[in-house]
Amino acid sequence: MNGTQRSLILSILLMLAAGTAQAHSSVFSHTHGFMDGIAHPLTGIDHMLAMIAVGIWACLGDSKRIWQGPLAFVCALIAGAAAGLAGIHFPFVESLIAASLIVCGIMLVVTARGTPSLGLALIALMGIVHGLAHGQETPPEASFALYALGFVACTVALHCSGILIGRKLRNYGHAGFRTAGATVGAAGIFFLAAPLLA
């Protein structure tokens, strides 16, 4: 295992140690609107890892994938948030968010074997699930437009972080992406199992 792979795994493990998989932390409960939107993805390690993983996946194929994956996720994220705000509730959203990490991990491990269209469809489904959590947890006194602008801006920043990591991983071929995928997938399994072990 080379230095970049060790650094990636260490970074992810440190993020895992920083908090739980719950996206509804009260750390930023005294702010509303735009800042709440920015904070929401950052208060859930599962949200962060999934969004970073989408950015890494975007580096697997040709130049189109660089924007297609993140765009699919963001559009679905907004649609899911609007649905959540409208009162549409889906059971086990937090578990589905953790499961999305496993899906992301598999997508990175299989690398070239997966078709881009299937990957984009899975990314859109993940975006809807993450969006539902955002919408359901919109602060009642916040402007949804500002809140959405905040979480979209944060999501795009996380995607960009993933793209930067993915570009570095290209130097190591499929092995680098598979290492990242195995790490992200393991995090998803951890988050799914954590409530059962508590």
Tab-separated table of C-alpha atoms in Angstrom:
chain	number	residue	atom	x	y	z
A	1	MET	CA	0.000	0.000	0.000
A	2	ASN	CA	1.515	3.323	-1.047
A	3	GLY	CA	1.573	6.638	0.786
A	4	THR	CA	-1.441	8.153	-0.985
A	5	GLN	CA	-3.608	5.127	-0.223
A	6	ARG	CA	-2.531	5.174	3.428
A	7	SER	CA	-3.270	8.910	3.638
A	8	LEU	CA	-6.734	8.435	2.138
A	9	ILE	CA	-7.613	5.645	4.552
A	10	LEU	CA	-6.244	7.620	7.515
A	11	SER	CA	-8.248	10.719	6.526
A	12	ILE	CA	-11.464	8.743	6.297
A	13	LEU	CA	-10.841	6.969	9.597
A	14	LEU	CA	-10.219	10.310	11.300
A	15	MET	CA	-13.525	11.610	9.933
A	16	LEU	CA	-15.256	8.504	11.240
A	17	ALA	CA	-13.805	9.113	14.674
A	18	ALA	CA	-14.991	12.715	14.668
A	19	GLY	CA	-18.669	11.963	15.023
A	20	THR	CA	-21.586	9.671	14.392
A	21	ALA	CA	-23.482	8.968	11.196
A	22	GLN	CA	-26.387	11.163	12.188
A	23	ALA	CA	-26.906	14.226	10.019
A	24	HIS	CA	-29.103	16.059	12.494
A	25	SER	CA	-26.492	17.327	14.914
A	26	SER	CA	-27.413	20.322	17.038
A	27	VAL	CA	-23.956	21.909	16.685
A	28	PHE	CA	-25.288	24.545	14.299
A	29	SER	CA	-28.776	24.829	15.800
A	30	HIS	CA	-28.426	28.556	16.479
A	31	THR	CA	-28.089	29.517	12.830
A	32	HIS	CA	-30.732	29.385	10.134
A	33	GLY	CA	-31.158	29.518	6.391
A	34	PHE	CA	-28.004	29.567	4.308
A	35	MET	CA	-25.596	28.659	7.120
A	36	ASP	CA	-27.858	25.803	8.249
A	37	GLY	CA	-27.784	24.520	4.691
A	38	ILE	CA	-24.002	24.634	4.550
A	39	ALA	CA	-23.726	22.964	7.943
A	40	HIS	CA	-26.145	20.104	7.357
A	41	PRO	CA	-23.958	17.887	5.125
A	42	LEU	CA	-20.958	18.583	7.347
A	43	THR	CA	-22.649	17.342	10.519
A	44	GLY	CA	-23.065	13.851	9.088
A	45	ILE	CA	-19.927	11.896	8.239
A	46	ASP	CA	-22.070	9.592	6.109
A	47	HIS	CA	-23.280	12.552	4.014
A	48	MET	CA	-19.736	13.825	3.595
A	49	LEU	CA	-18.253	10.504	2.554
A	50	ALA	CA	-21.006	9.818	0.018
A	51	MET	CA	-20.583	13.216	-1.619
A	52	ILE	CA	-16.803	12.883	-1.718
A	53	ALA	CA	-17.172	9.375	-3.174
A	54	VAL	CA	-19.370	10.729	-5.984
A	55	GLY	CA	-16.565	13.128	-6.857
A	56	ILE	CA	-14.038	10.283	-6.858
A	57	TRP	CA	-16.320	8.202	-9.108
A	58	ALA	CA	-16.531	11.143	-11.510
A	59	CYS	CA	-12.812	10.703	-12.218
A	60	LEU	CA	-13.142	7.121	-13.407
A	61	GLY	CA	-14.193	7.718	-16.997
A	62	ASP	CA	-13.949	10.367	-19.667
A	63	SER	CA	-14.274	14.111	-19.136
A	64	LYS	CA	-18.092	13.999	-19.285
A	65	ARG	CA	-18.260	11.996	-16.087
A	66	ILE	CA	-16.519	14.802	-14.202
A	67	TRP	CA	-19.702	16.881	-14.328
A	68	GLN	CA	-22.384	14.227	-14.989
A	69	GLY	CA	-22.080	12.434	-11.649
A	70	PRO	CA	-22.086	15.524	-9.434
A	71	LEU	CA	-24.840	17.157	-11.532
A	72	ALA	CA	-27.057	14.063	-11.262
A	73	PHE	CA	-26.528	13.983	-7.504
A	74	VAL	CA	-27.232	17.697	-6.974
A	75	CYS	CA	-30.404	17.715	-9.113
A	76	ALA	CA	-31.738	14.637	-7.313
A	77	LEU	CA	-30.681	16.151	-3.972
A	78	ILE	CA	-32.816	19.242	-4.605
A	79	ALA	CA	-35.792	17.134	-5.726
A	80	GLY	CA	-35.486	14.915	-2.647
A	81	ALA	CA	-35.202	17.918	-0.328
A	82	ALA	CA	-38.332	19.475	-1.830
A	83	ALA	CA	-40.169	16.183	-1.324
A	84	GLY	CA	-38.988	15.971	2.277
A	85	LEU	CA	-40.058	19.547	2.922
A	86	ALA	CA	-43.478	18.757	1.443
A	87	GLY	CA	-43.953	16.058	4.059
A	88	ILE	CA	-42.983	12.970	2.088
A	89	HIS	CA	-41.321	10.666	4.569
A	90	PHE	CA	-39.483	7.518	3.649
A	91	PRO	CA	-38.718	4.968	6.365
A	92	PHE	CA	-35.154	4.220	7.383
A	93	VAL	CA	-33.669	7.263	5.634
A	94	GLU	CA	-30.570	7.234	7.846
A	95	SER	CA	-30.021	3.541	7.126
A	96	LEU	CA	-30.433	4.206	3.412
A	97	ILE	CA	-27.828	6.961	3.640
A	98	ALA	CA	-25.417	4.509	5.250
A	99	ALA	CA	-26.296	1.964	2.557
A	100	SER	CA	-25.474	4.575	-0.082
A	101	LEU	CA	-21.870	4.426	1.127
A	102	ILE	CA	-21.807	0.703	0.418
A	103	VAL	CA	-23.171	1.378	-3.072
A	104	CYS	CA	-20.526	4.077	-3.618
A	105	GLY	CA	-17.851	1.693	-2.412
A	106	ILE	CA	-18.960	-1.023	-4.822
A	107	MET	CA	-19.054	1.477	-7.697
A	108	LEU	CA	-15.452	2.423	-6.999
A	109	VAL	CA	-14.265	-1.152	-6.494
A	110	VAL	CA	-15.701	-2.419	-9.786
A	111	THR	CA	-14.338	0.704	-11.547
A	112	ALA	CA	-14.347	0.089	-15.293
A	113	ARG	CA	-16.805	-2.806	-15.123
A	114	GLY	CA	-19.737	-0.568	-14.264
A	115	THR	CA	-21.561	1.269	-17.035
A	116	PRO	CA	-21.777	5.065	-16.707
A	117	SER	CA	-25.577	5.063	-17.166
A	118	LEU	CA	-26.074	2.605	-14.298
A	119	GLY	CA	-23.690	4.616	-12.148
A	120	LEU	CA	-25.574	7.841	-12.864
A	121	ALA	CA	-28.904	6.193	-12.015
A	122	LEU	CA	-27.532	4.946	-8.692
A	123	ILE	CA	-26.053	8.362	-7.942
A	124	ALA	CA	-29.423	10.002	-8.631
A	125	LEU	CA	-31.156	7.571	-6.256
A	126	MET	CA	-28.557	8.364	-3.602
A	127	GLY	CA	-29.120	12.072	-4.172
A	128	ILE	CA	-32.854	11.668	-3.578
A	129	VAL	CA	-32.264	9.810	-0.303
A	130	HIS	CA	-29.769	12.392	0.953
A	131	GLY	CA	-32.136	15.166	-0.163
A	132	LEU	CA	-35.034	13.661	1.792
A	133	ALA	CA	-32.946	13.919	4.950
A	134	HIS	CA	-32.116	17.548	4.178
A	135	GLY	CA	-35.739	18.434	3.460
A	136	GLN	CA	-37.151	16.649	6.494
A	137	GLU	CA	-34.709	18.482	8.742
A	138	THR	CA	-35.214	21.968	7.304
A	139	PRO	CA	-35.371	24.364	10.269
A	140	PRO	CA	-38.983	25.590	10.524
A	141	GLU	CA	-37.959	29.246	10.684
A	142	ALA	CA	-35.463	29.012	7.799
A	143	SER	CA	-35.980	30.134	4.225
A	144	PHE	CA	-35.945	26.929	2.193
A	145	ALA	CA	-34.411	28.740	-0.788
A	146	LEU	CA	-31.459	29.920	1.310
A	147	TYR	CA	-31.216	26.570	3.081
A	148	ALA	CA	-31.152	24.731	-0.269
A	149	LEU	CA	-28.565	27.145	-1.640
A	150	GLY	CA	-26.398	26.386	1.392
A	151	PHE	CA	-26.538	22.604	1.193
A	152	VAL	CA	-26.071	22.666	-2.590
A	153	ALA	CA	-22.974	24.864	-2.207
A	154	CYS	CA	-21.575	22.534	0.441
A	155	THR	CA	-22.389	19.462	-1.661
A	156	VAL	CA	-20.618	20.922	-4.699
A	157	ALA	CA	-17.574	21.681	-2.533
A	158	LEU	CA	-17.518	18.088	-1.284
A	159	HIS	CA	-17.852	16.786	-4.839
A	160	CYS	CA	-14.909	18.981	-5.838
A	161	SER	CA	-12.887	17.563	-2.951
A	162	GLY	CA	-13.673	14.086	-4.232
A	163	ILE	CA	-12.622	15.051	-7.751
A	164	LEU	CA	-9.274	16.288	-6.429
A	165	ILE	CA	-8.779	12.988	-4.600
A	166	GLY	CA	-9.882	11.043	-7.674
A	167	ARG	CA	-7.375	12.816	-9.872
A	168	LYS	CA	-4.617	11.855	-7.473
A	169	LEU	CA	-5.847	8.254	-7.448
A	170	ARG	CA	-5.595	8.096	-11.240
A	171	ASN	CA	-1.829	7.930	-10.768
A	172	TYR	CA	-2.262	4.499	-9.172
A	173	GLY	CA	-4.731	3.002	-11.648
A	174	HIS	CA	-7.639	0.871	-10.549
A	175	ALA	CA	-5.867	-0.114	-7.317
A	176	GLY	CA	-6.231	3.418	-5.945
A	177	PHE	CA	-9.951	3.580	-6.708
A	178	ARG	CA	-10.517	0.104	-5.295
A	179	THR	CA	-8.773	1.067	-2.067
A	180	ALA	CA	-10.986	4.144	-1.773
A	181	GLY	CA	-14.070	2.070	-2.581
A	182	ALA	CA	-13.257	-0.583	-0.011
A	183	THR	CA	-12.742	2.095	2.633
A	184	VAL	CA	-15.987	3.934	1.828
A	185	GLY	CA	-17.916	0.651	1.688
A	186	ALA	CA	-16.492	-0.417	5.050
A	187	ALA	CA	-17.632	2.908	6.514
A	188	GLY	CA	-21.151	2.212	5.224
A	189	ILE	CA	-21.170	-1.201	6.881
A	190	PHE	CA	-19.962	0.388	10.111
A	191	PHE	CA	-22.732	2.998	10.061
A	192	LEU	CA	-25.384	0.372	9.331
A	193	ALA	CA	-24.150	-1.841	12.134
A	194	ALA	CA	-23.556	0.923	14.710
A	195	PRO	CA	-27.210	1.209	15.894
A	196	LEU	CA	-27.355	-2.565	16.373
A	197	LEU	CA	-24.179	-2.555	18.455
A	198	ALA	CA	-25.199	0.439	20.612
